[in-house]
Coordinates of C-alpha atoms in Angstrom, one line a residue:
M206 CA -30.9 -27.3 25.2
S207 CA -31.0 -30.3 27.5
V208 CA -33.4 -32.9 28.8
K209 CA -32.6 -34.8 32.0
T210 CA -34.7 -37.7 33.4
V211 CA -34.6 -39.3 36.9
G212 CA -36.3 -42.6 37.7
P213 CA -38.6 -44.4 38.0
A214 CA -37.3 -45.0 41.5
W215 CA -38.8 -45.9 44.9
S216 CA -39.1 -42.6 46.8
P217 CA -41.4 -41.0 49.4
E218 CA -43.9 -38.4 48.3
R219 CA -41.6 -35.6 49.3
A220 CA -39.3 -36.7 46.4
G221 CA -41.9 -35.3 44.1
L222 CA -41.1 -31.9 45.5
G223 CA -37.5 -32.1 44.4
P224 CA -37.9 -29.9 41.3
V225 CA -38.8 -27.0 43.7
A226 CA -35.5 -27.1 45.4
A227 CA -33.7 -27.8 42.1
W228 CA -35.2 -24.8 40.3
A229 CA -32.1 -22.7 41.1
S230 CA -30.4 -24.4 38.2
A231 CA -33.1 -23.5 35.8
E232 CA -33.2 -20.5 33.5
G233 CA -35.3 -17.6 35.0
S234 CA -38.1 -17.7 37.4
P235 CA -41.1 -20.1 37.1
R236 CA -44.2 -18.6 35.7
E237 CA -46.6 -21.5 36.4
A238 CA -46.7 -24.1 39.2
L239 CA -49.2 -26.9 39.5
F240 CA -49.5 -29.2 42.5
L241 CA -52.1 -31.8 41.5
G242 CA -53.2 -34.5 44.0
F243 CA -51.0 -33.2 46.8
S244 CA -52.5 -32.4 50.2
A245 CA -50.9 -29.1 51.4
E246 CA -51.7 -29.2 55.1
R247 CA -50.4 -26.2 57.0
G248 CA -46.7 -26.7 57.9
S249 CA -46.2 -29.8 55.7
E250 CA -43.4 -30.2 53.1
V251 CA -46.0 -29.6 50.3
D252 CA -47.1 -26.4 52.0
R253 CA -43.5 -25.1 52.3
A254 CA -42.9 -26.0 48.6
V255 CA -46.0 -24.1 47.6
E256 CA -44.8 -21.0 49.5
A257 CA -41.4 -21.3 47.9
V258 CA -42.6 -21.3 44.3
R259 CA -45.0 -18.5 45.1
G260 CA -42.0 -16.6 46.4
L261 CA -40.3 -17.1 43.1
G262 CA -43.2 -15.3 41.4
A263 CA -45.1 -18.3 39.9
R264 CA -48.8 -18.4 39.5
T265 CA -49.6 -21.4 41.7
A266 CA -52.5 -23.8 41.7
V267 CA -52.9 -26.5 44.4
I268 CA -55.6 -29.0 43.6
A269 CA -55.6 -31.4 46.4
D270 CA -56.6 -35.1 46.8
V271 CA -60.0 -34.4 48.3
P272 CA -63.6 -35.1 47.2
Y273 CA -64.8 -32.7 44.5
G274 CA -68.4 -33.7 44.5
V275 CA -69.8 -30.5 45.9
H276 CA -71.4 -29.3 42.7
P277 CA -74.9 -30.8 42.1
P278 CA -75.1 -32.8 38.8
A279 CA -77.1 -31.4 35.9
P280 CA -80.6 -32.7 35.5
G281 CA -80.5 -36.3 34.1
A282 CA -76.8 -36.7 34.9
R283 CA -75.7 -40.1 36.1
P284 CA -74.9 -40.5 39.8
R285 CA -71.4 -39.7 41.0
T286 CA -69.4 -41.6 43.6
S287 CA -66.1 -41.2 45.5
R288 CA -63.1 -43.2 44.3
P289 CA -59.4 -43.0 44.8
F290 CA -57.4 -40.3 43.0
P291 CA -53.8 -41.6 43.4
P292 CA -51.9 -39.5 40.7
R293 CA -49.4 -36.9 42.0
V294 CA -48.2 -34.3 39.5
L295 CA -45.8 -31.4 40.1
L296 CA -45.3 -29.1 37.1
L297 CA -43.1 -25.9 37.0
L298 CA -43.0 -23.9 33.8
G299 CA -40.6 -21.0 33.0
D300 CA -39.8 -19.1 29.8
E301 CA -37.0 -21.6 28.8
S302 CA -37.3 -24.3 31.4
A303 CA -39.8 -26.9 32.7
R304 CA -39.8 -29.4 35.6
L305 CA -42.2 -32.3 35.9
A306 CA -42.5 -34.9 38.6
I307 CA -45.0 -37.8 38.3
G308 CA -45.8 -40.2 41.1
S309 CA -48.6 -41.5 43.2
A310 CA -49.9 -41.7 46.7
G311 CA -48.3 -44.7 48.2
A312 CA -50.5 -46.9 50.4
S313 CA -50.1 -46.0 54.1
G314 CA -48.0 -43.0 53.0
G315 CA -45.0 -45.1 52.0
D316 CA -42.7 -45.1 49.1
A317 CA -44.0 -45.0 45.5
L318 CA -42.4 -45.0 42.1
W319 CA -41.5 -41.4 41.0
T320 CA -40.2 -40.1 37.7
S321 CA -39.0 -36.6 37.0
V322 CA -38.0 -34.6 33.9
A323 CA -36.0 -31.4 33.6
C324 CA -36.0 -29.5 30.3
D325 CA -33.8 -26.4 29.7
G326 CA -33.0 -24.2 26.8
G327 CA -36.6 -24.3 25.4
A328 CA -36.4 -28.1 25.1
S329 CA -39.4 -30.4 25.7
H330 CA -40.1 -34.0 26.4
A331 CA -42.8 -36.5 25.2
M332 CA -44.0 -36.7 28.8
L333 CA -45.0 -33.0 28.7
A334 CA -47.0 -33.6 25.5
D335 CA -48.7 -36.6 27.1
L336 CA -49.4 -34.5 30.2
A337 CA -51.1 -31.8 28.1
D338 CA -53.5 -34.3 26.6
W339 CA -54.3 -35.8 30.0
L340 CA -54.9 -32.4 31.6
E341 CA -57.2 -31.5 28.7
M342 CA -59.3 -34.7 29.1
L343 CA -59.2 -35.1 32.9
P344 CA -62.1 -32.7 33.7
G345 CA -64.3 -34.6 31.3
V346 CA -64.0 -37.7 33.6
V347 CA -63.2 -36.3 37.1
D348 CA -65.6 -33.8 38.6
F349 CA -63.6 -30.7 39.5
P350 CA -64.9 -27.3 40.6
P351 CA -65.3 -25.0 37.6
W352 CA -62.3 -22.8 38.4
A353 CA -60.0 -25.9 38.7
E354 CA -61.4 -27.3 35.4
A355 CA -60.7 -24.1 33.6
H356 CA -57.2 -23.9 35.1
L357 CA -56.2 -27.4 34.1
R358 CA -57.4 -26.9 30.5
E359 CA -55.5 -23.6 30.4
L360 CA -52.3 -25.3 31.5
A361 CA -52.9 -28.0 28.9
D362 CA -52.9 -25.4 26.2
V363 CA -49.7 -23.8 27.6
V364 CA -47.8 -27.1 27.8
A365 CA -49.0 -28.3 24.4
E366 CA -47.9 -25.0 22.7
R367 CA -44.6 -25.2 24.5
H368 CA -44.0 -28.8 23.2
I369 CA -45.1 -28.0 19.6
S370 CA -42.8 -24.9 19.4
A371 CA -39.8 -26.6 21.0
P372 CA -36.6 -26.6 18.9
D373 CA -36.2 -29.7 16.7
D374 CA -33.6 -32.2 17.9
T375 CA -33.0 -34.9 15.3
T376 CA -30.3 -36.7 17.4
P377 CA -31.6 -40.3 17.6
G378 CA -31.7 -42.0 21.0
P379 CA -31.8 -45.7 21.9
P380 CA -35.1 -47.4 21.3
G381 CA -37.4 -47.2 24.4
A382 CA -35.1 -44.7 26.1
E383 CA -37.7 -42.0 26.6
A384 CA -40.4 -42.4 29.2
R385 CA -44.0 -41.9 28.3
L386 CA -47.2 -41.2 30.2
L387 CA -50.2 -43.5 30.0
H388 CA -53.6 -43.0 31.5
N389 CA -56.9 -44.9 31.8
L390 CA -59.5 -42.1 31.4
H391 CA -61.2 -43.8 28.4
A392 CA -59.5 -47.2 28.1
P393 CA -58.0 -49.6 30.6
L394 CA -54.2 -49.6 31.2
L395 CA -54.1 -53.3 30.6
G396 CA -55.0 -52.7 27.0
R397 CA -51.9 -50.5 26.6
L398 CA -49.5 -53.3 27.5
P399 CA -47.9 -55.5 24.8
E400 CA -49.2 -58.9 24.2
G401 CA -46.7 -61.6 25.1
P402 CA -44.8 -63.8 25.4
V403 CA -42.2 -62.1 27.6
D404 CA -39.3 -63.7 29.3
E405 CA -39.9 -62.5 32.9
L406 CA -42.6 -60.6 34.8
H407 CA -42.2 -58.8 38.1
L408 CA -45.3 -57.8 40.1
S409 CA -45.5 -56.1 43.5
A410 CA -48.2 -54.1 45.3
P411 CA -49.5 -53.6 48.8
V412 CA -53.1 -53.8 47.7
V413 CA -54.4 -56.7 45.6
D414 CA -57.7 -58.2 44.5
T415 CA -59.1 -60.8 46.8
D416 CA -59.4 -63.2 43.9
A417 CA -56.2 -62.3 42.0
R418 CA -58.2 -61.1 39.0
A419 CA -55.7 -58.4 37.9
V420 CA -52.7 -60.8 38.3
R421 CA -54.5 -63.4 36.3
A422 CA -55.2 -60.9 33.5
L423 CA -51.6 -59.7 33.4
V424 CA -50.3 -63.3 33.2
E425 CA -52.7 -64.1 30.4
R426 CA -51.8 -61.0 28.4
L427 CA -48.0 -61.0 28.9
A428 CA -47.5 -64.8 28.9
P429 CA -44.3 -64.7 30.9
T430 CA -41.9 -67.6 31.1
R431 CA -41.0 -66.7 34.7
I432 CA -42.9 -64.7 37.3
A433 CA -41.8 -63.1 40.6
L434 CA -44.7 -61.8 42.7
A435 CA -44.3 -59.8 45.9
L436 CA -47.4 -59.7 48.1
P437 CA -48.3 -58.5 51.6
P438 CA -49.2 -61.1 54.2
P439 CA -52.4 -63.0 53.4
R440 CA -54.0 -61.5 56.6
V441 CA -54.8 -58.4 54.5
G442 CA -57.8 -60.4 53.1
Y443 CA -56.9 -62.0 49.8
D444 CA -57.4 -65.7 48.9
P445 CA -53.9 -67.4 48.7
D446 CA -55.3 -70.2 46.6
A447 CA -56.6 -67.7 43.9
F448 CA -53.0 -66.4 43.4
A449 CA -51.7 -70.0 43.3
R450 CA -54.2 -70.8 40.5
A451 CA -53.3 -67.6 38.6
L452 CA -49.6 -68.7 38.5
A453 CA -50.2 -72.4 37.9
G454 CA -48.1 -74.1 35.3
R455 CA -45.4 -71.4 35.2
D456 CA -42.0 -70.9 36.8
A457 CA -43.1 -68.7 39.6
E458 CA -41.7 -67.3 42.9
I459 CA -43.9 -65.6 45.5
R460 CA -42.4 -63.3 48.2
I461 CA -44.5 -62.5 51.2
V462 CA -43.2 -59.2 52.4
D463 CA -43.9 -57.6 55.8
D464 CA -45.2 -54.1 56.0
A465 CA -41.8 -52.8 57.1
H466 CA -40.2 -53.8 53.8
M467 CA -43.1 -53.6 51.4
P468 CA -42.9 -50.6 49.0
Q469 CA -46.2 -48.9 49.1
G470 CA -46.6 -48.5 45.3
R471 CA -47.5 -50.8 42.4
L472 CA -44.7 -52.3 40.3
V473 CA -45.5 -54.0 36.9
Q474 CA -42.3 -54.7 34.9
W475 CA -41.3 -57.3 32.3
R476 CA -38.2 -58.4 30.4
T477 CA -37.9 -59.3 26.8
G478 CA -34.4 -60.4 26.0
D479 CA -32.1 -58.0 27.8
T480 CA -34.6 -55.2 27.8
W481 CA -36.7 -54.3 31.0
T482 CA -39.8 -52.2 30.7
V483 CA -41.7 -50.9 33.8
L484 CA -45.2 -49.5 34.2
T485 CA -45.6 -47.4 37.3
G486 CA -48.6 -45.7 38.9
G487 CA -50.9 -46.1 41.9
A488 CA -50.6 -48.6 44.7
D489 CA -53.3 -51.1 43.7
L490 CA -52.7 -54.3 41.7
T491 CA -56.4 -54.6 41.2
W492 CA -58.9 -55.0 38.3
A493 CA -60.3 -51.5 39.1
A494 CA -56.9 -50.0 38.6
L495 CA -55.7 -52.0 35.5
G496 CA -58.7 -53.6 33.9
E497 CA -61.2 -50.7 34.0
S498 CA -61.2 -47.2 32.6
A499 CA -61.7 -44.3 35.0
G500 CA -64.8 -43.3 33.0
S501 CA -66.4 -46.7 33.6
G502 CA -65.8 -46.6 37.3
G503 CA -62.2 -47.7 37.7
T504 CA -59.5 -45.9 39.7
V505 CA -58.0 -42.8 38.0
E506 CA -54.5 -43.9 36.9
L507 CA -51.6 -41.9 35.5
A508 CA -48.7 -44.2 34.8
V509 CA -45.2 -43.9 33.4
L510 CA -44.0 -46.4 30.8
A511 CA -40.2 -46.4 30.9
A512 CA -37.0 -48.5 30.9
G513 CA -37.2 -50.9 33.8
D514 CA -34.6 -52.2 36.3
P515 CA -34.7 -55.6 38.0
A516 CA -33.5 -53.8 41.2
L517 CA -36.9 -52.3 41.6
M518 CA -38.3 -55.6 42.7
P519 CA -38.5 -56.0 46.5
R520 CA -35.7 -58.4 47.7
D521 CA -36.9 -59.0 51.2
G522 CA -39.6 -61.5 52.1
L523 CA -40.6 -65.0 52.7
R524 CA -40.0 -66.8 49.4
I525 CA -42.3 -69.7 48.6
A526 CA -42.8 -71.8 45.4
Q527 CA -46.6 -71.6 45.7
L528 CA -49.1 -69.8 47.9
A529 CA -51.4 -72.7 48.7
G530 CA -51.8 -73.6 52.3
G531 CA -49.3 -76.1 53.7
D532 CA -46.5 -75.4 51.3
R533 CA -43.1 -74.9 53.0
P534 CA -41.0 -71.8 52.4
T535 CA -38.0 -72.4 50.2
E536 CA -36.0 -69.5 51.7
A537 CA -37.0 -67.5 54.7
Q538 CA -35.6 -63.9 54.8
S539 CA -38.0 -62.2 57.2
A540 CA -41.1 -63.2 59.1
P541 CA -44.5 -61.9 57.9
A542 CA -45.7 -58.8 59.8
A543 CA -48.4 -59.2 62.5
T544 CA -50.3 -56.2 61.1
A545 CA -52.4 -56.1 57.9
V546 CA -51.6 -53.7 55.1
T547 CA -54.8 -51.8 54.5
P548 CA -55.1 -48.5 52.6
P549 CA -56.2 -45.6 54.8
T550 CA -59.6 -44.0 54.5
P551 CA -59.1 -40.3 55.3
T552 CA -62.0 -38.2 56.4
P553 CA -63.3 -36.3 53.3
T554 CA -62.4 -32.6 53.3
A555 CA -65.1 -30.2 52.3
V556 CA -64.4 -28.1 49.2
P557 CA -66.0 -24.6 48.9
D558 CA -68.7 -24.4 46.2
T559 CA -67.0 -21.4 44.6
A560 CA -63.5 -20.6 43.7
P561 CA -61.3 -19.7 46.7
P562 CA -60.8 -16.0 47.2
Q563 CA -57.2 -16.4 46.3
A564 CA -58.0 -17.4 42.7
A565 CA -57.5 -14.3 40.7
A566 CA -59.3 -14.0 37.4
T567 CA -56.4 -12.3 35.6
L568 CA -52.8 -12.1 36.7
P569 CA -49.8 -10.2 35.4
P570 CA -47.4 -12.3 33.5
R571 CA -44.6 -12.4 36.1
A572 CA -46.0 -10.9 39.3
P573 CA -46.5 -13.2 42.3
A574 CA -50.0 -14.4 42.3
P575 CA -52.2 -15.9 45.1
A576 CA -52.5 -19.6 45.1
I577 CA -55.5 -21.4 43.6
A578 CA -56.2 -23.9 46.4
A579 CA -58.8 -26.7 46.7
Q580 CA -59.0 -26.0 50.4
E581 CA -60.3 -23.4 52.7
P582 CA -58.1 -20.3 52.5
T583 CA -55.7 -19.8 55.4
P584 CA -53.3 -17.0 56.1
P585 CA -49.9 -17.3 54.4
T586 CA -46.9 -18.4 56.4
A587 CA -43.2 -17.7 55.7
A588 CA -41.7 -20.2 53.2
A589 CA -39.3 -22.6 54.8
P590 CA -36.4 -23.9 52.8
I591 CA -36.9 -27.2 51.0
P592 CA -34.4 -29.8 52.2
E593 CA -31.7 -30.4 49.7
A594 CA -32.4 -34.1 50.0
T595 CA -35.6 -33.7 48.1
A596 CA -33.8 -32.3 45.0
E597 CA -32.1 -35.6 44.1
A598 CA -33.8 -38.7 45.4
T599 CA -32.0 -41.0 43.0
A600 CA -29.1 -41.2 40.7
E601 CA -29.6 -39.1 37.5
T602 CA -29.4 -40.2 34.0
T603 CA -29.1 -37.6 31.2
T604 CA -30.5 -38.1 27.8
D605 CA -30.8 -35.8 24.8
R606 CA -34.3 -35.3 23.4
A607 CA -34.9 -38.0 20.9
P608 CA -37.6 -39.5 18.8
T609 CA -40.0 -41.2 21.2
P610 CA -40.7 -44.9 21.2
P611 CA -44.2 -46.0 20.2
V612 CA -46.9 -46.1 22.8
P613 CA -49.0 -49.2 22.5
T614 CA -52.4 -48.5 20.9
P615 CA -55.2 -49.6 23.3
S616 CA -56.6 -53.0 22.6
A617 CA -59.5 -54.9 23.9
V618 CA -59.1 -56.4 27.4
A619 CA -60.9 -59.6 28.3
A620 CA -62.2 -59.4 31.8
P621 CA -61.5 -62.6 33.8
P622 CA -64.7 -63.8 35.5
S623 CA -64.8 -62.4 39.0
T624 CA -67.0 -60.9 41.7
P625 CA -66.4 -57.2 42.5
S626 CA -63.3 -56.6 44.7
S627 CA -64.0 -55.9 48.3
T628 CA -60.7 -54.0 48.7
P629 CA -61.4 -50.9 50.7
T630 CA -60.7 -47.6 48.9
A631 CA -60.1 -44.1 50.1
A632 CA -62.6 -41.3 49.4
A633 CA -61.3 -38.9 46.7
A634 CA -62.2 -37.3 43.4
T635 CA -65.5 -38.2 41.7
W636 CA -66.7 -38.9 38.2
Q637 CA -69.7 -40.1 36.3
E638 CA -70.5 -43.7 37.3
D639 CA -70.8 -45.8 34.1
D640 CA -70.3 -49.2 35.6
F641 CA -73.5 -50.5 34.1
L642 CA -73.6 -48.4 31.0
D643 CA -71.6 -48.6 27.8
D644 CA -71.3 -45.2 26.2
T645 CA -69.1 -46.4 23.3
P646 CA -71.0 -45.6 20.0
E647 CA -71.8 -48.5 17.7
F648 CA -70.5 -48.2 14.2
E649 CA -71.4 -50.0 11.0
G650 CA -69.6 -50.5 7.7
P651 CA -66.0 -51.3 6.7
Y652 CA -64.5 -48.7 9.0
A653 CA -66.5 -49.7 12.1
D654 CA -63.5 -51.2 14.0
A655 CA -61.3 -48.2 13.2
L656 CA -64.0 -45.7 14.3
A657 CA -64.6 -47.7 17.5
S658 CA -60.9 -47.6 18.3
L659 CA -60.7 -43.8 17.8
A660 CA -63.9 -43.4 19.9
Q661 CA -62.3 -45.3 22.7
S662 CA -59.8 -42.5 22.9
G663 CA -62.5 -39.9 22.9
W664 CA -62.1 -38.9 19.2
S665 CA -64.5 -38.9 16.3
A666 CA -63.7 -39.2 12.6
D667 CA -65.8 -38.4 9.5
D668 CA -65.0 -38.7 5.8
Q669 CA -65.7 -35.3 4.3
D670 CA -65.3 -35.5 0.5
G671 CA -62.1 -37.6 0.7
I672 CA -60.5 -36.1 3.8
W673 CA -61.0 -37.8 7.1
E674 CA -61.6 -35.1 9.7
V675 CA -60.7 -36.2 13.2
T676 CA -62.0 -34.1 16.1
G677 CA -62.1 -34.3 19.8
S678 CA -60.4 -32.7 22.9
F679 CA -56.7 -33.0 22.5
A680 CA -53.8 -30.5 22.8
N681 CA -51.4 -31.7 20.1
P682 CA -53.0 -32.9 16.9
L683 CA -49.9 -34.6 15.4
P684 CA -50.0 -37.9 17.3
V685 CA -53.8 -38.0 17.0
A686 CA -53.6 -37.6 13.2
A687 CA -50.9 -40.3 13.0
Q688 CA -52.8 -42.7 15.2
A689 CA -55.9 -42.1 13.0
V690 CA -53.8 -43.1 9.9
D691 CA -52.8 -46.3 11.7
A692 CA -56.5 -47.0 12.6
L693 CA -58.0 -46.2 9.2
G694 CA -55.2 -47.5 7.0
P695 CA -56.0 -51.2 7.1
Y696 CA -59.5 -50.6 6.0
H697 CA -58.8 -48.0 3.3
E698 CA -57.8 -48.6 -0.3
G699 CA -55.5 -46.0 -2.0
L700 CA -54.4 -42.7 -0.6
L701 CA -55.5 -41.8 2.9
L702 CA -56.0 -38.1 3.8
V703 CA -56.4 -37.3 7.4
R704 CA -56.7 -34.0 9.3
A705 CA -56.9 -33.9 13.1
A706 CA -58.1 -30.6 14.5
S707 CA -58.8 -29.2 18.0
K708 CA -58.7 -25.8 19.6
G709 CA -57.7 -24.1 16.4
R710 CA -54.7 -26.4 15.8
W711 CA -54.6 -28.9 13.1
V712 CA -52.3 -31.3 11.3
F713 CA -52.9 -32.7 7.8
L714 CA -51.4 -36.0 6.6
V715 CA -51.4 -37.8 3.3
W716 CA -50.3 -41.5 3.4
N717 CA -49.8 -44.0 0.6
G718 CA -48.4 -46.9 2.7
H719 CA -44.7 -45.8 2.8
D720 CA -44.6 -42.0 2.0
L721 CA -46.2 -39.5 4.3
V722 CA -46.6 -35.8 3.6
M723 CA -47.5 -33.4 6.4
L724 CA -48.7 -29.8 6.8
K725 CA -49.3 -28.1 10.2
H726 CA -51.6 -25.1 10.6
D727 CA -49.0 -22.8 12.0
Q728 CA -46.0 -23.8 9.8
P729 CA -46.2 -23.1 6.0
V730 CA -43.9 -25.9 5.2
W731 CA -44.7 -29.3 3.6
R732 CA -42.7 -32.2 5.2
T733 CA -42.1 -35.4 3.4
Y734 CA -41.2 -38.6 5.3
R735 CA -40.4 -42.2 4.4
V736 CA -42.0 -44.6 6.9
D737 CA -41.1 -48.2 6.2
A738 CA -42.5 -51.2 8.1
P739 CA -42.4 -52.2 10.9
A740 CA -42.7 -48.5 11.8
T741 CA -46.0 -46.8 11.3
P742 CA -47.1 -43.2 11.3
G743 CA -48.6 -43.7 14.8
S744 CA -45.3 -45.1 16.2
R745 CA -43.1 -42.6 14.4
F746 CA -45.0 -39.5 15.6
S747 CA -46.2 -40.8 19.0
G748 CA -44.1 -38.2 20.8
G749 CA -45.8 -35.3 19.0
S750 CA -42.6 -34.0 17.4
V751 CA -41.8 -33.5 13.7
A752 CA -38.2 -34.2 14.4
V753 CA -38.2 -38.0 13.7
P754 CA -36.2 -40.3 11.5
G755 CA -37.3 -40.6 7.9
L756 CA -37.5 -36.9 6.9
V757 CA -36.8 -36.7 3.2
A758 CA -37.5 -33.1 2.3
T759 CA -39.1 -29.8 3.4
T760 CA -40.9 -27.6 0.9
P761 CA -42.3 -24.1 1.6
Q762 CA -46.0 -24.1 1.0
V763 CA -45.7 -21.1 -1.4
K764 CA -43.5 -23.0 -3.8
G765 CA -46.3 -25.5 -4.5
A766 CA -46.7 -29.2 -3.9
P767 CA -43.6 -31.2 -3.2
P768 CA -42.9 -33.9 -5.8
V769 CA -44.4 -36.8 -3.7
L770 CA -47.6 -34.8 -2.9
A771 CA -47.9 -33.7 -6.6
R772 CA -47.9 -37.4 -7.6
M773 CA -50.5 -38.2 -4.9
L774 CA -52.8 -35.3 -6.0
G775 CA -52.5 -36.6 -9.6
E776 CA -53.8 -40.0 -8.5
L777 CA -56.8 -38.2 -6.9
G778 CA -57.4 -35.9 -9.8
W779 CA -57.0 -32.9 -7.5
D780 CA -54.9 -29.8 -8.2
Y781 CA -52.8 -28.0 -5.6
P782 CA -54.9 -24.8 -5.3
E783 CA -58.0 -26.9 -4.7
L784 CA -56.3 -28.7 -1.7
I785 CA -55.1 -25.4 -0.2
K786 CA -58.6 -24.0 -0.5
R787 CA -60.1 -27.0 1.3
L788 CA -57.5 -26.8 4.1
F789 CA -57.6 -23.0 4.7
I790 CA -60.9 -21.6 3.3
D791 CA -63.7 -24.2 3.1

């Protein structure tokens, strides 16, 4: 059983196809393949990769980066509008192996930050669990054809089940060593970042707000002692004085990088002490990408939160102390380019109103299956070999599967005053336009803040005779239940009982502030943990695995309540058979 991670590293889009060429080292043939966000034009590297995995017998879905607004909205539905869909996801699943590559569409087709994970021997990774939740929620925000929506949710179930049933590995790893996926479907990415101060902040992007709104918000939230900011030439249309004001009063260096040396992806990374952390995803350092949720009209973002590296920051460029007009460069390394860096606006590609003929309703488990493509069907061509260079785009680092670091809980984001950005955007996927409407329910009573926090993630919670029942659309209930404990705990006196349930899966937790007892729907074993501050249930189980530090005992369900649970039930005045009846019968 092994887990290998590569990146984040600057690579062209073809690097995301590396897992296809590297599958020869996996165990068995792939059964499922998903190309999400890739455009598989005839004869392209993506097209050859698709043919290669189909040749290996995988059921293959290609859901390209094109407008999906061909289905008329239901009566009374809000208007829909085209926005960018930058995420790129390649997923290969076999019986005992999995390969995942996460990246984005770089502006002007250049390099973006890519991260890949390889799992063998039945192992899993927290990024797979995160991906399952994102795939489950994605069709609720982005408007896909019905066949694509159904396929994404089916894959979400497969990936979640794989992660839940993966062998336990209790070998601890270094804190922060395991990469995690973050998204902005229901809450802005900015709210997932820690609150400062931090020692250093690196920012780089080819596309920025004209008024530095996102940069100003990042500086206010992270409160860095030192800042390095890489920007394209001002001729792309932003206000240099706005960026100078955003960095005012701080030790800051600005690098004006020409388009020949400017990486075409977004870099947000910070240092605390000797530890670097990076947030990847997309190409835009804009308020629409970082300060808005996709559901409220922002760009759809799928980001990787991982260990950073100062070498990711662009080194070339014209270095200046400030960006205000008239300031002299402190170090000239290259001249600004004469051309502006502007994101392309491709011509929208029509999507058939019904599923392509290749999409089969039912497929044999291992037989080669026609591709599910979000494009007009075309005759198959012979699969060309994938260049070996795509298999390893960067140096590899191998880590054993370990307890995952906590993912920051979304927090409120204050929007700096600004006028809407005029940065041009490419037509792509569509979703409900909620720019002027706030669909977040209003809650009253002592649990109002906790319920609002859960609702922001798309979950609801209801106290049903002493047990908080948390429901919503999620693949793995364990991290959801643990996050609900974190949210409700500060407002609850005494024992807290929480059950999170979705799609027939549930996890039940009992928490007294330091002891946690767990039962899962498919495992008749009580697990007792000790969770001492500063750790919380939400941070301890954020990766969705039961194999975390603090496990004290396991007790078969048939043997009755474990000692800690027995004491807890005594405090409530409940008996053990009553609890089992409520969990399995009522």
